[in-house]
XYZ file of C-alpha atoms in Angstrom:
237
model
C 0.000 0.000 0.000
C 2.796 2.431 0.852
C 4.556 1.703 -2.451
C 1.346 2.350 -4.385
C 0.796 5.616 -2.518
C 4.294 6.807 -3.434
C 3.731 6.000 -7.106
C 0.421 7.851 -7.126
C 1.916 10.911 -5.431
C 4.734 10.975 -7.955
C 2.288 10.665 -10.848
C 0.222 13.497 -9.363
C 3.248 15.781 -9.107
C 4.211 15.024 -12.704
C 0.695 15.781 -13.890
C -0.074 12.269 -15.097
C -3.152 12.126 -12.871
C -5.365 15.011 -11.768
C -6.302 13.853 -8.273
C -5.142 11.467 -5.589
C -7.546 8.654 -4.681
C -8.215 8.058 -1.006
C -7.585 4.687 0.544
C -8.941 3.393 3.807
C -5.909 2.013 5.553
C -6.263 -1.256 7.392
C -4.012 -2.383 10.181
C -1.582 -5.076 9.140
C -1.675 -8.194 11.221
C 1.617 -9.087 12.812
C 2.858 -12.152 10.964
C 5.430 -14.679 12.034
C 8.955 -13.493 11.372
C 11.102 -16.259 9.957
C 14.742 -16.342 10.971
C 17.523 -18.883 10.658
C 18.429 -21.232 13.447
C 22.157 -21.783 13.992
C 22.031 -25.195 12.323
C 20.208 -23.769 9.305
C 22.749 -20.977 8.986
C 25.670 -23.401 9.066
C 24.131 -25.665 6.428
C 23.078 -22.799 4.165
C 26.380 -20.955 4.404
C 28.307 -24.158 3.711
C 26.280 -24.724 0.541
C 26.801 -21.098 -0.498
C 30.546 -21.292 0.099
C 30.859 -24.387 -2.079
C 29.541 -22.267 -4.952
C 31.051 -18.844 -4.306
C 33.539 -17.665 -1.698
C 32.494 -14.057 -2.284
C 28.805 -14.869 -1.804
C 29.695 -16.660 1.423
C 31.655 -13.652 2.693
C 28.719 -11.374 1.957
C 26.298 -13.740 3.719
C 28.438 -13.729 6.863
C 28.633 -9.941 6.760
C 24.866 -9.574 6.294
C 23.852 -11.833 9.173
C 26.303 -10.249 11.622
C 25.485 -6.636 10.733
C 21.798 -6.941 9.896
C 22.279 -4.636 6.931
C 20.156 -4.939 3.812
C 21.536 -6.669 0.738
C 21.786 -3.409 -1.199
C 23.574 -1.729 1.711
C 26.181 -4.471 1.851
C 26.783 -4.508 -1.883
C 27.072 -0.722 -1.939
C 29.896 -0.509 0.607
C 33.135 1.129 -0.494
C 36.490 0.755 1.219
C 36.213 4.002 3.170
C 32.954 2.753 4.694
C 34.734 -0.073 6.523
C 37.344 1.237 8.943
C 38.553 0.602 12.491
C 36.273 -2.365 13.051
C 33.136 -0.475 12.027
C 30.951 -0.198 8.949
C 29.065 2.916 7.864
C 25.985 2.671 5.683
C 25.182 5.873 3.821
C 22.653 4.762 1.214
C 19.808 3.338 3.285
C 16.102 2.706 2.888
C 15.216 5.146 5.673
C 17.502 7.820 4.248
C 19.474 7.951 7.500
C 23.098 6.902 7.679
C 24.325 4.688 10.503
C 27.546 3.136 11.736
C 27.766 -0.198 13.547
C 30.683 -2.089 15.115
C 31.642 -5.330 13.397
C 32.025 -8.797 14.835
C 35.367 -10.473 14.281
C 34.064 -12.686 11.497
C 32.328 -9.731 9.812
C 35.664 -7.907 9.817
C 37.358 -10.941 8.317
C 34.626 -11.251 5.685
C 35.331 -7.697 4.525
C 39.112 -8.134 4.418
C 40.236 -8.954 0.887
C 42.882 -7.503 -1.435
C 41.507 -4.244 -2.776
C 42.911 -4.289 -6.257
C 40.667 -2.236 -8.501
C 37.501 -3.047 -6.601
C 35.458 -0.195 -5.111
C 34.497 -2.159 -2.032
C 34.694 -5.541 -0.284
C 31.670 -6.939 -2.125
C 31.808 -4.922 -5.337
C 32.514 -8.035 -7.402
C 29.002 -9.306 -6.684
C 25.659 -8.325 -8.167
C 22.243 -8.955 -6.686
C 21.141 -11.235 -9.522
C 24.179 -13.486 -9.206
C 24.031 -13.544 -5.420
C 20.345 -14.471 -5.385
C 21.000 -17.250 -7.888
C 23.692 -18.750 -5.653
C 21.394 -18.330 -2.654
C 18.496 -20.163 -4.309
C 20.727 -23.036 -5.416
C 22.148 -23.388 -1.916
C 18.813 -23.325 -0.110
C 17.417 -25.922 -2.510
C 20.393 -28.165 -1.786
C 19.707 -28.192 1.965
C 15.980 -28.813 1.560
C 14.647 -25.267 1.997
C 13.771 -24.676 -1.638
C 10.032 -24.602 -0.940
C 10.334 -22.126 1.939
C 9.428 -18.788 0.366
C 10.605 -16.872 3.450
C 14.191 -18.051 3.126
C 15.405 -15.135 1.015
C 18.530 -12.990 1.576
C 16.497 -10.558 3.713
C 16.078 -13.341 6.282
C 19.648 -12.617 7.369
C 18.496 -9.190 8.582
C 15.650 -10.818 10.516
C 18.097 -13.335 11.949
C 20.434 -10.616 13.191
C 17.556 -8.702 14.799
C 16.165 -11.843 16.414
C 19.505 -12.724 17.964
C 19.920 -9.237 19.375
C 16.467 -9.397 20.984
C 17.004 -12.884 22.371
C 20.352 -11.742 23.726
C 18.663 -9.090 25.865
C 19.553 -5.957 23.870
C 16.944 -3.227 24.407
C 14.663 -2.216 21.546
C 15.972 1.319 21.224
C 19.507 0.141 20.563
C 18.262 -2.498 18.120
C 16.386 0.252 16.280
C 19.620 2.209 15.954
C 21.537 -0.895 14.887
C 19.090 -1.786 12.121
C 18.435 1.797 11.083
C 14.670 1.573 11.490
C 12.909 4.891 11.025
C 10.449 4.211 13.852
C 10.559 2.093 16.991
C 7.316 0.457 15.882
C 9.189 -1.341 13.111
C 11.647 -2.747 15.623
C 8.855 -3.858 17.961
C 7.955 -6.586 15.466
C 10.721 -8.584 17.115
C 9.681 -7.825 20.707
C 7.840 -11.125 21.171
C 11.161 -12.940 20.909
C 12.364 -11.402 24.177
C 10.947 -14.277 26.222
C 13.668 -13.929 28.859
C 12.004 -10.702 30.009
C 9.034 -12.766 31.229
C 10.990 -15.350 33.200
C 10.608 -13.370 36.427
C 6.814 -13.675 36.105
C 7.061 -17.455 36.360
C 9.075 -17.177 39.567
C 6.282 -15.144 41.155
C 3.576 -17.550 39.984
C 5.487 -20.633 41.116
C 5.598 -19.439 44.762
C 2.525 -20.623 46.725
C 0.254 -17.969 48.162
C 0.923 -17.344 51.825
C -1.511 -16.357 54.538
C -1.150 -12.853 56.001
C -0.055 -14.310 59.358
C 2.711 -16.266 57.639
C 3.990 -13.296 55.750
C 3.841 -10.859 58.680
C 7.184 -9.996 60.205
C 7.711 -11.401 63.756
C 7.334 -8.884 66.572
C 10.568 -7.491 67.910
C 11.613 -8.725 71.361
C 11.379 -6.051 74.080
C 14.592 -4.474 75.189
C 16.014 -5.603 78.548
C 14.177 -3.851 81.373
C 11.526 -2.467 79.056
C 8.809 -4.817 80.327
C 9.271 -3.730 83.951
C 9.323 -0.097 83.022
C 6.121 -0.508 81.053
C 4.443 -2.214 84.041
C 5.494 0.558 86.395
C 4.122 3.144 83.971
C 0.745 1.398 83.765
C 0.522 1.065 87.568
C 1.348 4.726 87.991
C -1.352 5.730 85.509
C -3.930 3.534 87.239
C -3.075 4.981 90.634
C -3.404 8.483 89.292
C -6.818 7.655 87.881
C -8.023 6.242 91.175
C -6.796 9.301 93.040
C-alpha cells in the first residue's frame, strides 16, 4: 500500500493524474517473522561457500550486521574502517555506523585491487541465484521466506534474544520508527521469566507473611508495668 501511494503521489506531481484517490488504511496483522536457526545458517552458508567464496563472505557480513543486501553490496572501502561499517545509502535515508564482529571484519578483508568495495565483485542477480541453489540443496527450496532478507531478521532476532533493548536495536538496524523494531519484541521471552518465579511461589496467609514482633529491650517490660501502675493509681486518686 505504501509503495502504491508513493507512485500515485509521484504521478500526481508530474501531472499524469489530476487527483489522488483516497484509501482506507487497514491495520496489518503481525505475521510470524522467519529467521535462521544456527544449524540452518551453518548448512546454508556451507552450501553457499561451495559455490562462491564471495557470496559466502557477503552472507556472513549480512547476518552479523543486519544490513540490507543493497547496503552491503554498496559498501566502499572508506565505509569499513577501524572495526566499524558505515551505511550511507539506506532505505530510511538515515546513515548509521555499527561495530563489526570479528568474522564480519574478516569477511570484509580482501585484497583491494581495482575493486570499489569488499563486495563490489558481486551483483544482486548473481548472489540471489547462488542463494536459491544453496537453499534448494539443503531442503529449503520450498520455503518462500528463506530469502537474503532473512539474514536481517536473523540478526535482529539474535539481538532481541540476547537481551539488547529495543531502542539500541532500532539504531543498529536503522529503522525509522521504533514500531518497526517492535515486530521482534515477542522474541524477548527472557524478560518474562521473572513472572514465572512469582507464579510458582505458593500464596501465603497474612499471618505467615507478617514480620515477627521485635523482642522487648532488657528492662523495658518492667518499666512498662510501672508506667501502667502509675497511671492507674493516678486515675483512682
